[in-house]
């Protein structure tokens, strides 16, 4: 038996129930929400790639997609799937960023991470209610929302216990996690991502409002070859169906933009964060831009904002890549802090835990 490296045997509280053990501190519930969003995004992409309408879509329209495809080079059907692919990309990006929030800052009790999830998730779930304006209830979307909402609320409630005793509340979002320096590579990268995040949040809000009211922008009418009045003449349920997809995408984009904005504003770049932002950007911008090419929706004024946002986002990602020098600097700082702690007189467990929390919070 190795007496020099004894292993600590975990203890089990016999009074803990199975459900409480599975839920734990609540992060598992929020992780399930994130995975649910990822799976929903994959499902939306699969349906769009196969050209499949959901049963309640067909029931609402009262006509087959093949009939719509016979009109003006199938552009009405392509336009519907164009919004759904874009929506699926935002769900994938949001789910990826939520997983990072749950696995890293929320685990360390970072208050801003809890508020980011609360605010972003609230926007996402409330966007479903826009169906009250255009009158089309997507039953499958409703079931998914009803399934994820209790997990989200339960996770938010339970993870509140991870936060420090002295809390700032929503004011924890006001101060940046680190100074923003335009003259440094990392500072410039953060500014790029902050700009894109704010732009996405604003654009998503505008798309949600437009999707719930006028529905189409002039470029859409040019591509479709039909005015709203002509679409109503074809089928009175066409515009409400398109409005549902458009408002859903707008809500997802606003939710994603706010999440990117707050994450970049509040935290110090790390390798894991860089990976999450890279994956989210590829999925989000890749779907939103890429879907336009096979459907031949190539109007420059329509694609230019998305391409500009993608270029600025890519610049920020490149600048934020944690070089070996950055990682070595963090490791050296961490080692120095540990050495100083060992040289200090024995302290109480409370002081030691406070030191460890501060070090982890700084991302060292």
Coordinates of C-alpha atoms in Angstrom, one line a residue:
X1 CA 0.0 0.0 0.0
X2 CA 1.3 3.4 -0.9
X3 CA 1.3 5.4 2.3
X4 CA 3.0 8.5 0.8
X5 CA 0.1 9.3 -1.6
X6 CA -3.1 8.3 0.3
X7 CA -6.3 8.6 -1.7
X8 CA -9.2 10.4 -0.3
X9 CA -12.3 8.1 -0.3
X10 CA -15.4 10.1 -1.2
X11 CA -18.2 10.0 1.4
X12 CA -21.9 9.7 0.6
X13 CA -24.6 11.4 2.4
X14 CA -27.2 8.7 3.0
X15 CA -29.9 11.3 3.5
X16 CA -29.5 12.7 -0.1
X17 CA -32.2 11.7 -2.5
X18 CA -31.5 10.5 -6.1
X19 CA -33.0 13.6 -7.7
X20 CA -31.1 16.0 -5.5
X21 CA -27.9 14.1 -6.3
X22 CA -28.5 14.3 -10.0
X23 CA -29.4 18.0 -10.0
X24 CA -26.5 18.9 -7.7
X25 CA -25.7 22.6 -7.7
X26 CA -28.0 23.2 -10.7
X27 CA -25.3 23.3 -13.4
X28 CA -26.4 20.0 -14.8
X29 CA -29.9 21.4 -15.5
X30 CA -28.4 24.4 -17.4
X31 CA -26.1 22.0 -19.3
X32 CA -29.1 20.1 -20.4
X33 CA -30.7 23.3 -21.6
X34 CA -27.6 24.0 -23.6
X35 CA -27.5 20.5 -25.1
X36 CA -31.2 20.8 -25.9
X37 CA -30.5 24.0 -27.9
X38 CA -27.7 22.3 -29.8
X39 CA -29.9 19.3 -30.6
X40 CA -32.7 21.6 -31.7
X41 CA -30.3 23.5 -34.0
X42 CA -29.1 20.2 -35.5
X43 CA -32.7 19.1 -36.0
X44 CA -33.6 22.5 -37.8
X45 CA -30.6 22.1 -40.1
X46 CA -31.5 18.5 -40.9
X47 CA -35.1 19.4 -41.8
X48 CA -33.9 22.2 -44.0
X49 CA -31.3 20.1 -45.7
X50 CA -33.9 17.5 -46.5
X51 CA -36.5 20.0 -47.5
X52 CA -39.0 18.6 -45.0
X53 CA -41.9 20.6 -43.6
X54 CA -43.2 19.6 -40.2
X55 CA -46.7 18.0 -39.9
X56 CA -48.2 21.1 -38.3
X57 CA -46.7 23.3 -41.0
X58 CA -48.5 21.3 -43.7
X59 CA -51.7 21.3 -41.7
X60 CA -51.5 25.1 -41.2
X61 CA -50.8 25.7 -44.9
X62 CA -53.2 23.1 -46.2
X63 CA -51.0 22.5 -49.3
X64 CA -47.9 20.5 -50.2
X65 CA -44.4 22.1 -50.5
X66 CA -44.3 20.7 -54.1
X67 CA -47.2 23.0 -55.0
X68 CA -45.2 26.0 -53.6
X69 CA -42.1 24.9 -55.4
X70 CA -43.9 25.2 -58.7
X71 CA -44.0 29.0 -58.1
X72 CA -41.1 31.1 -59.3
X73 CA -38.3 28.6 -59.1
X74 CA -39.3 27.3 -55.7
X75 CA -38.2 30.5 -54.0
X76 CA -40.9 30.6 -51.5
X77 CA -39.9 27.3 -50.0
X78 CA -36.2 28.2 -50.2
X79 CA -36.9 31.4 -48.4
X80 CA -38.7 29.6 -45.6
X81 CA -35.8 27.2 -45.1
X82 CA -33.3 30.1 -45.3
X83 CA -34.7 31.5 -42.1
X84 CA -34.8 28.1 -40.5
X85 CA -31.1 27.3 -41.3
X86 CA -30.1 30.7 -39.9
X87 CA -32.2 30.0 -36.7
X88 CA -30.6 26.6 -36.4
X89 CA -27.1 28.2 -36.5
X90 CA -28.0 30.6 -33.7
X91 CA -29.2 27.8 -31.5
X92 CA -25.9 25.9 -32.1
X93 CA -23.9 29.0 -31.2
X94 CA -26.0 29.8 -28.1
X95 CA -25.8 26.2 -26.8
X96 CA -22.0 26.2 -27.2
X97 CA -21.6 29.4 -25.3
X98 CA -23.9 28.3 -22.6
X99 CA -21.9 25.1 -22.1
X100 CA -18.8 27.3 -21.6
X101 CA -20.5 29.5 -19.1
X102 CA -21.7 26.5 -17.1
X103 CA -18.4 24.7 -17.2
X104 CA -16.1 27.6 -16.3
X105 CA -17.2 30.9 -14.8
X106 CA -20.5 29.7 -13.2
X107 CA -18.6 26.8 -11.6
X108 CA -16.3 29.3 -9.9
X109 CA -19.3 31.3 -8.6
X110 CA -18.9 34.2 -11.0
X111 CA -22.0 36.4 -10.5
X112 CA -21.9 37.9 -14.0
X113 CA -22.1 34.5 -15.6
X114 CA -25.3 33.8 -13.7
X115 CA -26.8 37.1 -14.8
X116 CA -25.7 36.5 -18.4
X117 CA -27.5 33.2 -18.5
X118 CA -30.6 34.7 -16.8
X119 CA -30.9 37.7 -19.2
X120 CA -29.9 35.8 -22.4
X121 CA -32.2 32.9 -21.6
X122 CA -35.1 35.2 -20.8
X123 CA -34.8 36.9 -24.1
X124 CA -34.7 33.6 -25.9
X125 CA -37.7 32.1 -24.2
X126 CA -39.8 35.3 -24.5
X127 CA -39.2 35.4 -28.2
X128 CA -41.4 32.4 -28.6
X129 CA -44.4 34.5 -27.5
X130 CA -44.1 36.6 -30.7
X131 CA -46.4 34.0 -32.2
X132 CA -49.3 35.9 -30.5
X133 CA -48.7 38.7 -33.0
X134 CA -48.7 36.7 -36.2
X135 CA -51.1 34.0 -35.1
X136 CA -49.1 30.8 -35.9
X137 CA -48.4 28.5 -33.0
X138 CA -45.6 26.1 -33.9
X139 CA -46.6 23.2 -31.7
X140 CA -43.2 21.4 -31.9
X141 CA -41.4 24.7 -31.0
X142 CA -43.9 25.0 -28.1
X143 CA -43.2 21.5 -26.8
X144 CA -39.4 22.1 -26.9
X145 CA -39.9 25.4 -25.1
X146 CA -42.1 23.9 -22.5
X147 CA -39.6 21.1 -22.0
X148 CA -36.5 23.4 -21.6
X149 CA -38.1 26.1 -19.6
X150 CA -38.5 24.1 -16.3
X151 CA -34.9 23.0 -16.7
X152 CA -33.7 26.5 -17.2
X153 CA -35.7 27.9 -14.3
X154 CA -34.6 25.1 -12.0
X155 CA -31.0 25.5 -13.0
X156 CA -31.1 29.3 -12.5
X157 CA -32.7 28.8 -9.0
X158 CA -30.2 26.1 -7.9
X159 CA -27.0 27.8 -9.2
X160 CA -27.9 31.0 -7.4
X161 CA -26.4 29.2 -4.4
X162 CA -23.0 29.1 -6.1
X163 CA -22.7 32.9 -6.0
X164 CA -20.6 34.7 -3.3
X165 CA -22.4 35.8 -0.1
X166 CA -21.7 39.5 -0.9
X167 CA -23.4 40.0 -4.3
X168 CA -23.6 43.0 -6.6
X169 CA -26.7 41.8 -8.4
X170 CA -27.1 42.9 -12.0
X171 CA -24.5 45.6 -11.4
X172 CA -21.9 42.9 -11.6
X173 CA -22.3 43.3 -15.4
X174 CA -21.4 46.9 -15.4
X175 CA -17.6 46.7 -14.9
X176 CA -15.4 45.0 -17.5
X177 CA -13.5 41.9 -16.4
X178 CA -10.2 43.5 -17.5
X179 CA -9.2 46.8 -18.9
X180 CA -9.8 47.3 -22.7
X181 CA -6.7 48.4 -24.4
X182 CA -7.0 49.3 -28.0
X183 CA -3.2 49.3 -28.5
X184 CA -2.8 45.6 -27.6
X185 CA -3.6 42.6 -29.8
X186 CA -6.0 41.2 -27.1
X187 CA -7.6 44.5 -26.5
X188 CA -8.3 45.1 -30.2
X189 CA -9.7 41.6 -30.5
X190 CA -12.1 42.2 -27.6
X191 CA -13.3 45.4 -29.2
X192 CA -14.0 43.6 -32.4
X193 CA -16.0 41.0 -30.7
X194 CA -17.8 43.5 -28.5
X195 CA -18.8 45.4 -31.6
X196 CA -20.1 42.3 -33.3
X197 CA -22.0 41.1 -30.2
X198 CA -23.7 44.5 -29.8
X199 CA -24.5 44.5 -33.6
X200 CA -26.0 41.0 -33.4
X201 CA -28.2 41.9 -30.4
X202 CA -29.5 45.1 -32.2
X203 CA -30.0 43.3 -35.5
X204 CA -31.8 40.5 -33.8
X205 CA -34.2 42.9 -32.0
X206 CA -34.9 44.7 -35.3
X207 CA -35.5 41.4 -37.2
X208 CA -37.9 40.2 -34.4
X209 CA -39.9 43.5 -34.7
X210 CA -39.9 43.5 -38.4
X211 CA -40.7 39.8 -38.6
X212 CA -43.7 40.3 -36.3
X213 CA -45.0 43.3 -38.2
X214 CA -44.1 44.0 -41.9
X215 CA -42.2 40.7 -42.1
X216 CA -40.3 41.4 -45.3
X217 CA -37.6 43.9 -46.3
X218 CA -37.3 45.1 -49.9
X219 CA -34.6 42.6 -50.8
X220 CA -36.9 39.8 -49.7
X221 CA -39.6 41.0 -52.0
X222 CA -37.1 41.2 -54.9
X223 CA -35.9 37.7 -54.3
X224 CA -39.3 36.1 -53.8
X225 CA -40.9 37.9 -56.8
X226 CA -44.1 38.3 -54.9
X227 CA -45.5 41.1 -52.8
X228 CA -47.2 40.3 -49.4
X229 CA -50.6 40.8 -51.1
X230 CA -49.7 38.3 -53.8
X231 CA -48.5 35.8 -51.2
X232 CA -51.8 36.2 -49.3
X233 CA -53.6 35.5 -52.6
X234 CA -51.7 32.2 -52.9
X235 CA -52.3 31.2 -49.4
X236 CA -53.5 33.3 -46.4
X237 CA -51.3 31.3 -44.1
X238 CA -48.0 31.8 -46.0
X239 CA -47.1 35.2 -44.5
X240 CA -47.8 34.1 -40.8
X241 CA -45.7 31.0 -41.3
X242 CA -42.8 33.1 -42.7
X243 CA -43.2 35.7 -39.9
X244 CA -43.0 32.9 -37.3
X245 CA -39.6 31.8 -38.7
X246 CA -38.3 35.3 -39.1
X247 CA -39.3 36.3 -35.5
X248 CA -37.8 33.2 -34.1
X249 CA -34.5 33.8 -35.9
X250 CA -34.5 37.4 -34.7
X251 CA -35.0 36.3 -31.1
X252 CA -32.2 33.7 -31.4
X253 CA -29.8 36.3 -32.9
X254 CA -30.5 38.8 -30.2
X255 CA -30.0 36.2 -27.5
X256 CA -26.7 35.1 -29.1
X257 CA -25.4 38.6 -29.6
X258 CA -26.1 39.5 -25.9
X259 CA -24.3 36.4 -24.8
X260 CA -21.2 37.2 -26.8
X261 CA -21.3 40.8 -25.7
X262 CA -21.4 40.0 -22.0
X263 CA -18.9 37.1 -22.1
X264 CA -16.3 39.2 -23.9
X265 CA -17.0 42.2 -21.7
X266 CA -16.7 40.4 -18.4
X267 CA -14.0 37.7 -18.7
X268 CA -10.3 37.2 -19.5
X269 CA -9.7 35.3 -22.7
X270 CA -8.6 31.7 -22.2
X271 CA -8.1 28.8 -24.6
X272 CA -11.5 27.3 -23.7
X273 CA -13.3 30.6 -24.3
X274 CA -11.5 31.1 -27.6
X275 CA -12.6 27.6 -28.7
X276 CA -16.2 28.3 -27.7
X277 CA -16.3 31.7 -29.5
X278 CA -14.6 30.1 -32.6
X279 CA -17.1 27.2 -32.7
X280 CA -20.1 29.5 -32.1
X281 CA -18.9 32.0 -34.8
X282 CA -18.4 29.2 -37.4
X283 CA -21.8 27.7 -36.8
X284 CA -23.7 31.0 -36.5
X285 CA -22.1 32.9 -39.4
X286 CA -21.6 29.8 -41.4
X287 CA -25.3 28.9 -41.4
X288 CA -26.6 32.5 -41.8
X289 CA -24.3 33.3 -44.7
X290 CA -23.8 29.9 -46.3
X291 CA -27.5 29.1 -46.8
X292 CA -27.9 32.1 -49.2
X293 CA -25.7 30.6 -51.9
X294 CA -27.5 27.3 -52.7
X295 CA -30.8 29.2 -52.7
X296 CA -29.3 32.0 -54.9
X297 CA -30.3 34.8 -52.6
X298 CA -27.2 36.8 -53.5
X299 CA -28.4 40.4 -53.3
X300 CA -25.3 42.4 -52.2
X301 CA -27.1 44.8 -49.9
X302 CA -28.7 41.8 -48.1
X303 CA -25.4 39.8 -47.6
X304 CA -23.0 42.7 -46.9
X305 CA -23.9 43.3 -43.2
X306 CA -23.5 39.6 -42.5
X307 CA -20.2 39.3 -44.3
X308 CA -18.9 42.5 -42.6
X309 CA -19.9 41.1 -39.2
X310 CA -18.2 37.8 -40.0
X311 CA -15.0 39.6 -41.1
X312 CA -14.9 41.7 -37.9
X313 CA -15.7 38.6 -35.8
X314 CA -12.9 36.6 -37.4
X315 CA -10.5 39.5 -36.8
X316 CA -11.4 39.4 -33.1
X317 CA -11.0 35.7 -32.9
X318 CA -7.5 35.8 -34.5
X319 CA -6.4 38.6 -32.1
X320 CA -7.8 36.7 -29.1
X321 CA -5.9 33.5 -29.8
X322 CA -4.0 32.7 -26.6
X323 CA -0.4 32.4 -27.7
X324 CA 2.2 30.3 -25.9
X325 CA 3.6 33.5 -24.3
X326 CA 0.2 34.4 -22.9
X327 CA -0.2 30.9 -21.4
X328 CA 3.3 30.9 -20.0
X329 CA 2.7 34.3 -18.4
X330 CA -0.5 33.0 -16.7
X331 CA 1.2 29.9 -15.5
X332 CA 4.2 31.9 -14.1
X333 CA 1.8 34.2 -12.3
X334 CA -0.1 31.3 -10.8
X335 CA 3.1 29.6 -9.7
X336 CA 4.3 32.8 -8.0
X337 CA 1.0 33.2 -6.2
X338 CA 1.2 29.6 -5.0
X339 CA 4.8 30.1 -3.8
X340 CA 3.8 33.3 -1.9
X341 CA 1.0 31.4 -0.3
X342 CA 3.3 28.6 0.8
X343 CA 5.7 31.1 2.4
X344 CA 2.9 32.7 4.4
X345 CA 2.1 31.5 8.0
X346 CA -0.5 28.9 8.2
X347 CA -3.9 30.5 7.7
X348 CA -7.4 29.5 8.4
X349 CA -9.3 27.3 5.8
X350 CA -11.6 30.3 5.2
X351 CA -8.7 32.5 4.2
X352 CA -7.2 29.8 2.0
X353 CA -10.5 29.3 0.2
X354 CA -10.9 33.0 -0.3
X355 CA -7.4 33.2 -1.9
X356 CA -8.1 30.3 -4.2
X357 CA -11.4 31.8 -5.3
X358 CA -9.7 35.2 -6.1
X359 CA -7.0 33.4 -8.1
X360 CA -9.5 31.4 -10.1
X361 CA -11.7 34.5 -10.6
X362 CA -8.9 36.4 -12.2
X363 CA -8.4 33.5 -14.7
X364 CA -4.8 32.9 -13.5

